[in-house]
Coordinates of N, CA, C and O in Angstrom, one line a residue:
M761 N 0.8 -1.2 -0.1 CA 0.0 0.1 0.2 C 1.0 1.4 0.1 O 1.8 1.4 0.9
T762 N 0.7 2.1 -0.9 CA 1.4 3.3 -1.2 C 1.0 4.3 0.1 O -0.1 4.2 1.0
L763 N 1.7 5.4 0.3 CA 1.5 6.4 1.2 C 0.2 7.0 1.0 O -0.6 7.1 1.9
S764 N -0.2 7.4 -0.3 CA -1.5 8.0 -0.6 C -2.5 7.1 -0.4 O -3.6 7.5 0.3
E765 N -2.5 5.9 -0.6 CA -3.5 5.0 -0.3 C -3.8 4.9 1.3 O -5.0 4.8 1.8
T766 N -2.7 4.8 2.0 CA -2.8 4.8 3.3 C -3.3 6.1 3.9 O -4.4 6.1 4.8
L767 N -3.1 7.2 3.4 CA -3.7 8.4 3.9 C -5.2 8.6 3.3 O -6.0 9.0 4.2
Y768 N -5.5 8.2 2.2 CA -6.7 8.1 1.8 C -7.7 7.2 2.7 O -9.0 7.6 2.9
T769 N -7.3 5.9 3.2 CA -7.9 5.2 4.0 C -8.0 5.9 5.4 O -9.1 5.7 6.0
L770 N -7.1 6.3 5.9 CA -7.1 7.2 7.2 C -8.1 8.3 7.1 O -8.9 8.6 8.0
A771 N -8.2 9.1 6.0 CA -9.1 10.1 5.8 C -10.7 9.5 5.9 O -11.5 10.0 6.5
Y772 N -10.9 8.4 5.2 CA -12.2 8.0 5.2 C -12.6 7.6 6.6 O -13.8 7.7 7.1
C773 N -11.6 6.7 7.3 CA -11.9 6.4 8.6 C -12.3 7.5 9.5 O -13.1 7.3 10.4
V774 N -11.5 8.7 9.4 CA -11.8 9.8 10.3 C -13.2 10.4 9.8 O -14.0 10.8 10.9
F775 N -13.4 10.3 8.7 CA -14.8 11.0 8.3 C -15.7 10.1 8.9 O -16.9 10.7 9.4
V776 N -15.7 8.8 8.9 CA -16.8 7.8 9.4 C -16.8 8.0 11.0 O -17.8 8.1 11.3
V777 N -15.8 8.2 11.6 CA -15.8 8.6 13.0 C -16.5 9.8 13.4 O -17.4 9.7 14.1
G778 N -16.2 10.9 12.6 CA -17.0 12.2 12.6 C -18.6 12.0 12.3 O -19.4 12.4 13.1
A779 N -18.8 11.1 11.4 CA -20.3 11.0 11.0 C -20.8 10.1 12.0 O -22.1 10.5 12.5
A780 N -20.2 9.2 12.8 CA -21.0 8.5 13.7 C -21.3 9.3 14.9 O -22.3 9.2 15.7
R781 N -20.1 10.1 15.3 CA -20.4 11.1 16.5 C -21.5 12.2 16.2 O -22.5 12.5 17.0
S782 N -21.6 12.4 14.6 CA -22.6 13.4 14.3 C -24.0 12.9 14.6 O -25.1 13.5 15.0
Y783 N -24.3 11.5 14.0 CA -25.5 10.9 14.4 C -26.1 10.9 15.9 O -27.2 11.0 16.1
R784 N -24.9 10.7 16.6 CA -25.1 10.5 18.3 C -25.5 11.9 18.7 O -26.3 12.1 19.8
D785 N -24.7 12.9 18.3 CA -24.6 14.2 18.7 C -25.5 15.3 18.1 O -25.3 16.5 18.4
S786 N -26.2 14.7 17.2 CA -27.2 15.8 16.4 C -26.3 16.8 15.5 O -26.7 18.0 15.7
G787 N -25.3 16.3 14.9 CA -24.6 17.3 14.1 C -23.7 18.3 14.9 O -23.6 19.5 14.5
S788 N -23.3 17.8 16.0 CA -22.4 18.9 16.9 C -21.1 19.6 16.0 O -20.7 18.8 15.1
R789 N -20.7 20.7 16.7 CA -19.6 21.2 15.9 C -18.4 20.4 15.9 O -17.6 20.2 14.9
L790 N -18.0 19.7 17.1 CA -16.9 18.7 17.0 C -17.2 17.6 16.0 O -16.1 17.4 15.3
S791 N -18.3 16.8 15.9 CA -18.4 15.9 14.6 C -18.0 16.3 13.2 O -17.6 15.8 12.7
V792 N -18.6 17.8 13.0 CA -18.4 18.5 11.9 C -16.9 18.7 11.6 O -16.4 18.5 10.5
L793 N -16.1 19.0 12.6 CA -14.8 19.4 12.5 C -14.1 18.0 12.3 O -13.1 17.9 11.5
I794 N -14.5 17.0 12.9 CA -13.7 15.6 12.6 C -13.9 15.2 11.2 O -13.2 14.8 10.4
M795 N -15.2 15.1 10.8 CA -15.5 14.9 9.5 C -14.8 15.8 8.4 O -14.3 15.5 7.3
S796 N -14.7 17.2 8.8 CA -14.0 18.1 7.8 C -12.4 17.7 7.8 O -11.7 17.9 6.7
C797 N -11.8 17.4 8.9 CA -10.5 16.9 8.9 C -10.3 15.8 7.9 O -9.3 15.9 7.2
G798 N -11.4 14.7 8.0 CA -11.0 13.6 6.9 C -11.3 14.1 5.6 O -10.5 13.7 4.7
V799 N -12.2 15.0 5.2 CA -12.3 15.6 4.0 C -11.1 16.2 3.4 O -10.7 16.3 2.3
L800 N -10.5 17.1 4.4 CA -9.4 18.0 4.1 C -8.2 17.0 3.8 O -7.4 17.5 2.8
V801 N -7.9 16.0 4.4 CA -6.9 15.1 4.2 C -7.0 14.5 2.8 O -6.0 14.5 2.0
D802 N -8.2 14.0 2.7 CA -8.3 13.5 1.3 C -8.2 14.4 0.2 O -7.6 14.1 -0.8
F803 N -8.7 15.7 0.3 CA -8.6 16.7 -0.8 C -7.0 17.1 -1.0 O -6.6 17.1 -1.9
L804 N -6.3 17.2 0.3 CA -4.8 17.5 0.3 C -3.9 16.3 -0.5 O -3.2 16.5 -1.4
V805 N -4.4 15.1 -0.1 CA -3.7 14.0 -0.8 C -3.9 13.8 -2.3 O -2.9 13.5 -2.9
S806 N -5.1 14.4 -2.6 CA -5.5 14.3 -4.1 C -4.7 15.5 -4.8 O -4.4 15.3 -5.9
M807 N -4.7 16.6 -4.2 CA -4.1 17.8 -5.1 C -2.9 18.3 -4.7 O -2.1 18.6 -5.7
L808 N -2.2 17.8 -3.6 CA -0.8 18.0 -3.4 C 0.1 17.4 -4.6 O 1.1 18.2 -5.0
P809 N -0.2 16.2 -4.9 CA 0.7 15.8 -6.1 C 0.7 16.5 -7.4 O 1.6 16.7 -8.1
L810 N -0.5 17.1 -7.6 CA -0.5 18.2 -8.8 C 0.2 19.4 -8.5 O 0.7 20.0 -9.5
M811 N 0.7 19.7 -7.3 CA 1.4 20.9 -6.9 C 2.9 20.5 -6.8 O 3.7 21.3 -6.4
G812 N 3.2 19.3 -7.2 CA 4.7 18.8 -7.2 C 5.1 18.1 -5.8 O 6.3 17.7 -5.6
V813 N 4.3 17.7 -5.0 CA 4.7 17.0 -3.7 C 4.9 15.6 -4.4 O 3.9 14.7 -4.4
S814 N 6.1 15.1 -4.6 CA 6.2 13.8 -4.9 C 6.2 12.7 -4.2 O 5.9 11.5 -4.6
A815 N 6.2 12.7 -2.8 CA 5.7 11.6 -1.9 C 4.7 11.1 -2.1 O 4.3 10.0 -1.7
L816 N 3.5 12.1 -2.6 CA 2.2 11.5 -2.6 C 1.8 11.0 -4.0 O 0.7 10.7 -4.4
K817 N 2.7 11.2 -5.1 CA 2.5 10.6 -6.3 C 2.3 9.2 -6.2 O 3.1 8.5 -5.8
M818 N 1.3 8.7 -7.2 CA 1.1 7.1 -7.2 C 1.9 6.7 -8.4 O 2.2 5.5 -8.4
N819 N 2.5 7.6 -9.4 CA 3.4 6.9 -10.3 C 2.8 5.7 -10.9 O 3.4 4.8 -11.3
L820 N 1.5 5.9 -11.6 CA 0.9 4.7 -12.3 C 1.3 4.9 -13.7 O 1.4 5.9 -14.2
P821 N 1.6 3.8 -14.3 CA 2.2 3.9 -15.8 C 0.9 4.1 -16.8 O 1.2 4.5 -17.9
G822 N -0.2 4.2 -16.3 CA -1.4 4.7 -17.3 C -2.5 4.7 -16.5 O -2.6 5.1 -15.2
T823 N -3.9 4.7 -17.1 CA -5.1 5.0 -16.6 C -6.2 4.0 -17.1 O -5.8 3.4 -18.1
N824 N -7.2 4.0 -16.7 CA -8.3 3.3 -17.2 C -9.7 3.9 -16.9 O -9.5 4.8 -16.1
A825 N -10.8 3.4 -17.3 CA -12.0 4.0 -17.4 C -12.5 4.0 -15.6 O -13.0 4.8 -15.2
V826 N -12.2 3.0 -14.9 CA -12.3 2.9 -13.5 C -11.6 3.8 -12.6 O -12.2 4.4 -11.7
I827 N -10.4 4.2 -12.9 CA -9.6 5.3 -12.3 C -10.2 6.5 -12.5 O -10.3 7.2 -11.6
V828 N -10.5 6.8 -13.9 CA -11.1 8.0 -14.3 C -12.5 8.2 -13.4 O -12.8 9.5 -12.9
F829 N -13.4 7.1 -13.5 CA -14.6 7.2 -12.7 C -14.1 7.7 -11.1 O -15.0 8.4 -10.6
G830 N -13.3 7.1 -10.4 CA -12.7 7.3 -9.3 C -12.6 8.6 -8.9 O -12.8 9.3 -7.9
I831 N -11.7 9.4 -9.9 CA -11.4 10.7 -9.7 C -12.5 11.7 -9.9 O -12.7 12.5 -9.0
A832 N -13.4 11.3 -10.9 CA -14.4 12.2 -11.0 C -15.6 12.0 -9.9 O -16.1 13.2 -9.2
F833 N -15.7 10.9 -9.3 CA -16.6 10.7 -8.3 C -16.1 11.2 -6.9 O -16.9 11.7 -6.1
G834 N -14.8 11.4 -6.8 CA -14.1 12.1 -5.7 C -14.8 13.4 -5.7 O -14.9 14.0 -4.7
F835 N -14.8 14.2 -6.6 CA -15.4 15.4 -6.8 C -16.8 15.5 -6.1 O -17.1 16.4 -5.6
V836 N -17.5 14.6 -6.6 CA -18.9 14.3 -6.3 C -19.1 14.1 -4.7 O -19.8 15.0 -4.1
V837 N -18.1 13.4 -4.1 CA -18.0 13.3 -2.7 C -17.7 14.7 -2.1 O -18.4 15.0 -1.1
W838 N -16.9 15.4 -2.6 CA -16.6 16.7 -1.8 C -17.8 17.5 -2.0 O -18.0 18.3 -0.9
L839 N -18.5 17.4 -3.1 CA -19.6 18.5 -3.4 C -20.7 18.0 -2.5 O -21.4 18.8 -1.9
L840 N -20.9 16.6 -2.2 CA -21.8 16.2 -1.1 C -21.6 16.8 -0.1 O -22.5 17.3 0.9
F841 N -20.4 16.7 0.6 CA -20.0 17.1 1.9 C -20.3 18.5 2.2 O -20.8 19.1 2.8
L842 N -19.9 19.4 1.1 CA -20.3 20.9 1.0 C -21.8 21.1 1.2 O -22.2 22.1 1.8
A843 N -22.6 20.3 0.4 CA -24.2 20.4 0.6 C -24.5 20.0 2.0 O -25.4 20.7 2.5
A844 N -24.0 19.1 2.5 CA -24.3 18.7 3.8 C -24.0 19.7 5.1 O -24.7 20.1 5.8
L845 N -22.8 20.5 4.7 CA -22.4 21.5 5.6 C -23.4 22.7 5.6 O -23.9 23.3 6.4
W846 N -24.0 22.9 4.3 CA -24.9 23.8 4.1 C -26.3 23.6 4.7 O -26.7 24.4 5.3
L847 N -26.7 22.3 4.6 CA -27.8 22.0 5.2 C -27.8 22.2 6.7 O -28.8 22.5 7.3
R848 N -26.7 21.8 7.4 CA -26.6 21.9 8.9 C -26.4 23.3 9.1 O -27.2 23.9 10.3
R849 N -26.0 24.2 8.4 CA -26.1 25.7 8.7 C -27.4 25.9 8.6 O -27.7 27.1 9.2
A850 N -28.2 25.6 7.6 CA -29.5 25.8 7.4 C -30.6 25.2 8.6 O -31.6 25.5 8.6
R851 N -29.7 24.4 9.4 CA -30.4 23.7 10.6 C -31.5 22.8 10.1 O -32.6 22.4 10.7
R852 N -31.2 22.2 8.9 CA -32.0 21.1 8.4 C -31.3 19.9 8.7 O -30.8 19.1 7.9
L853 N -31.3 19.4 10.1 CA -30.5 18.3 10.7 C -31.0 16.9 9.9 O -30.1 16.0 9.7
S854 N -32.2 16.5 9.8 CA -32.4 15.3 9.1 C -31.9 15.4 7.7 O -31.3 14.3 7.2
A855 N -32.0 16.4 6.9 CA -31.3 16.6 5.6 C -30.0 16.3 5.8 O -29.2 15.5 4.9
F856 N -29.4 17.1 6.7 CA -27.9 17.0 6.7 C -27.5 15.5 7.1 O -26.5 15.1 6.3
H857 N -28.1 14.9 8.0 CA -27.7 13.4 8.1 C -27.9 12.4 6.8 O -27.2 11.6 6.9
A858 N -29.0 12.8 6.2 CA -29.1 11.8 4.9 C -28.0 12.1 4.2 O -27.6 11.2 3.4
I859 N -27.6 13.5 3.9 CA -26.5 13.8 2.8 C -25.2 13.2 3.5 O -24.4 12.7 2.7
I860 N -25.1 13.2 4.9 CA -23.7 12.5 5.4 C -23.8 11.0 5.1 O -22.8 10.5 4.7
T861 N -25.0 10.5 5.2 CA -25.0 9.0 5.0 C -24.7 8.8 3.4 O -23.8 7.9 3.0
L862 N -25.4 9.7 2.6 CA -25.1 9.4 1.1 C -23.6 9.7 0.9 O -22.9 9.0 0.0
T863 N -22.9 10.6 1.5 CA -21.5 10.9 1.3 C -20.7 9.7 1.9 O -19.7 9.3 1.1
Q864 N -21.1 9.2 2.8 CA -20.2 7.9 3.4 C -20.2 6.9 2.4 O -19.2 6.2 2.0
V865 N -21.5 6.4 1.9 CA -21.6 5.5 0.8 C -20.9 5.8 -0.7 O -20.2 5.1 -1.0
A866 N -21.1 6.9 -1.0 CA -20.5 7.6 -2.2 C -18.9 7.5 -2.0 O -18.3 7.0 -3.0
W867 N -18.4 7.9 -0.9 CA -16.9 7.7 -0.6 C -16.4 6.5 -0.6 O -15.4 6.2 -1.3
F868 N -17.1 5.5 0.0 CA -16.7 4.1 0.1 C -16.8 3.6 -1.5 O -15.9 2.8 -2.0
I869 N -17.9 4.1 -2.2 CA -17.8 3.5 -3.8 C -16.6 4.0 -4.5 O -15.9 3.3 -5.3
D870 N -16.3 5.5 -4.3 CA -15.3 5.9 -4.9 C -14.0 5.3 -4.5 O -13.1 5.0 -5.6
F871 N -13.8 5.1 -3.4 CA -12.4 4.6 -2.9 C -12.2 3.1 -3.3 O -11.1 2.8 -4.0
T872 N -13.2 2.4 -3.3 CA -13.2 0.9 -3.7 C -13.0 0.9 -5.2 O -12.1 0.1 -5.8
A873 N -13.7 1.8 -6.1 CA -13.6 1.9 -7.6 C -12.1 2.4 -7.9 O -11.5 1.6 -8.8
F874 N -11.7 3.1 -7.2 CA -10.2 3.7 -7.2 C -9.2 2.4 -7.1 O -8.4 2.3 -8.0
L875 N -9.5 1.8 -6.1 CA -8.5 0.6 -5.8 C -8.6 -0.5 -6.9 O -7.5 -0.9 -7.3
Y876 N -9.8 -0.5 -7.4 CA -10.0 -1.7 -8.4 C -9.4 -1.2 -9.5 O -8.5 -2.1 -10.3
G877 N -9.5 0.1 -9.9 CA -9.0 0.6 -11.2 C -7.4 0.1 -11.1 O -6.6 0.2 -12.1
I878 N -6.9 0.4 -10.0 CA -5.3 0.4 -9.9 C -4.7 -1.1 -9.8 O -3.9 -1.4 -10.7
Y879 N -5.6 -1.9 -9.2 CA -5.1 -3.2 -9.0 C -5.8 -4.3 -9.8 O -5.2 -5.4 -9.9
K880 N -7.0 -4.2 -10.4 CA -7.6 -5.2 -10.8 C -7.8 -5.1 -12.3 O -8.2 -6.1 -13.2
F881 N -7.9 -3.8 -13.0 CA -8.1 -3.7 -14.1 C -6.8 -3.2 -14.9 O -5.9 -2.5 -14.4
P882 N -6.6 -3.6 -16.3 CA -5.4 -3.1 -16.9 C -5.2 -1.7 -17.4 O -6.3 -1.0 -17.4
L883 N -4.1 -1.2 -16.8 CA -3.8 0.1 -17.1 C -3.4 0.5 -18.7 O -2.6 -0.3 -19.1
H884 N -4.0 1.4 -19.1 CA -3.7 2.0 -20.6 C -2.7 3.0 -20.6 O -3.1 4.2 -20.0
V885 N -1.7 2.9 -21.3 CA -0.8 4.1 -21.4 C -1.3 5.1 -22.5 O -1.9 4.9 -23.3

């Protein structure tokens, strides 16, 4: 497992811990902070290699449709989380928790698809 994959896994786990706390604490400020830390780590691990941080580059010899799906769906995950934050700010907690649940599922699909794209499907140069 590469450093990036480890950090992506950690980011998702942190997000899930924050989400679990959020369900228990009705979207408390601390739970949102924990989830935000997970999303921020995911965002930074995705964006820092584009800015030249070579330690986080995956150095894949090519790509395939599953990897492209994973990258595109990652943006959807970030947008879902932003929508959830907006709903919380509007004090619509039931909608906030529904979007947080959707974000968890979408993130899991995204991460799993990305890993499958790297390890199970042939890469095209």
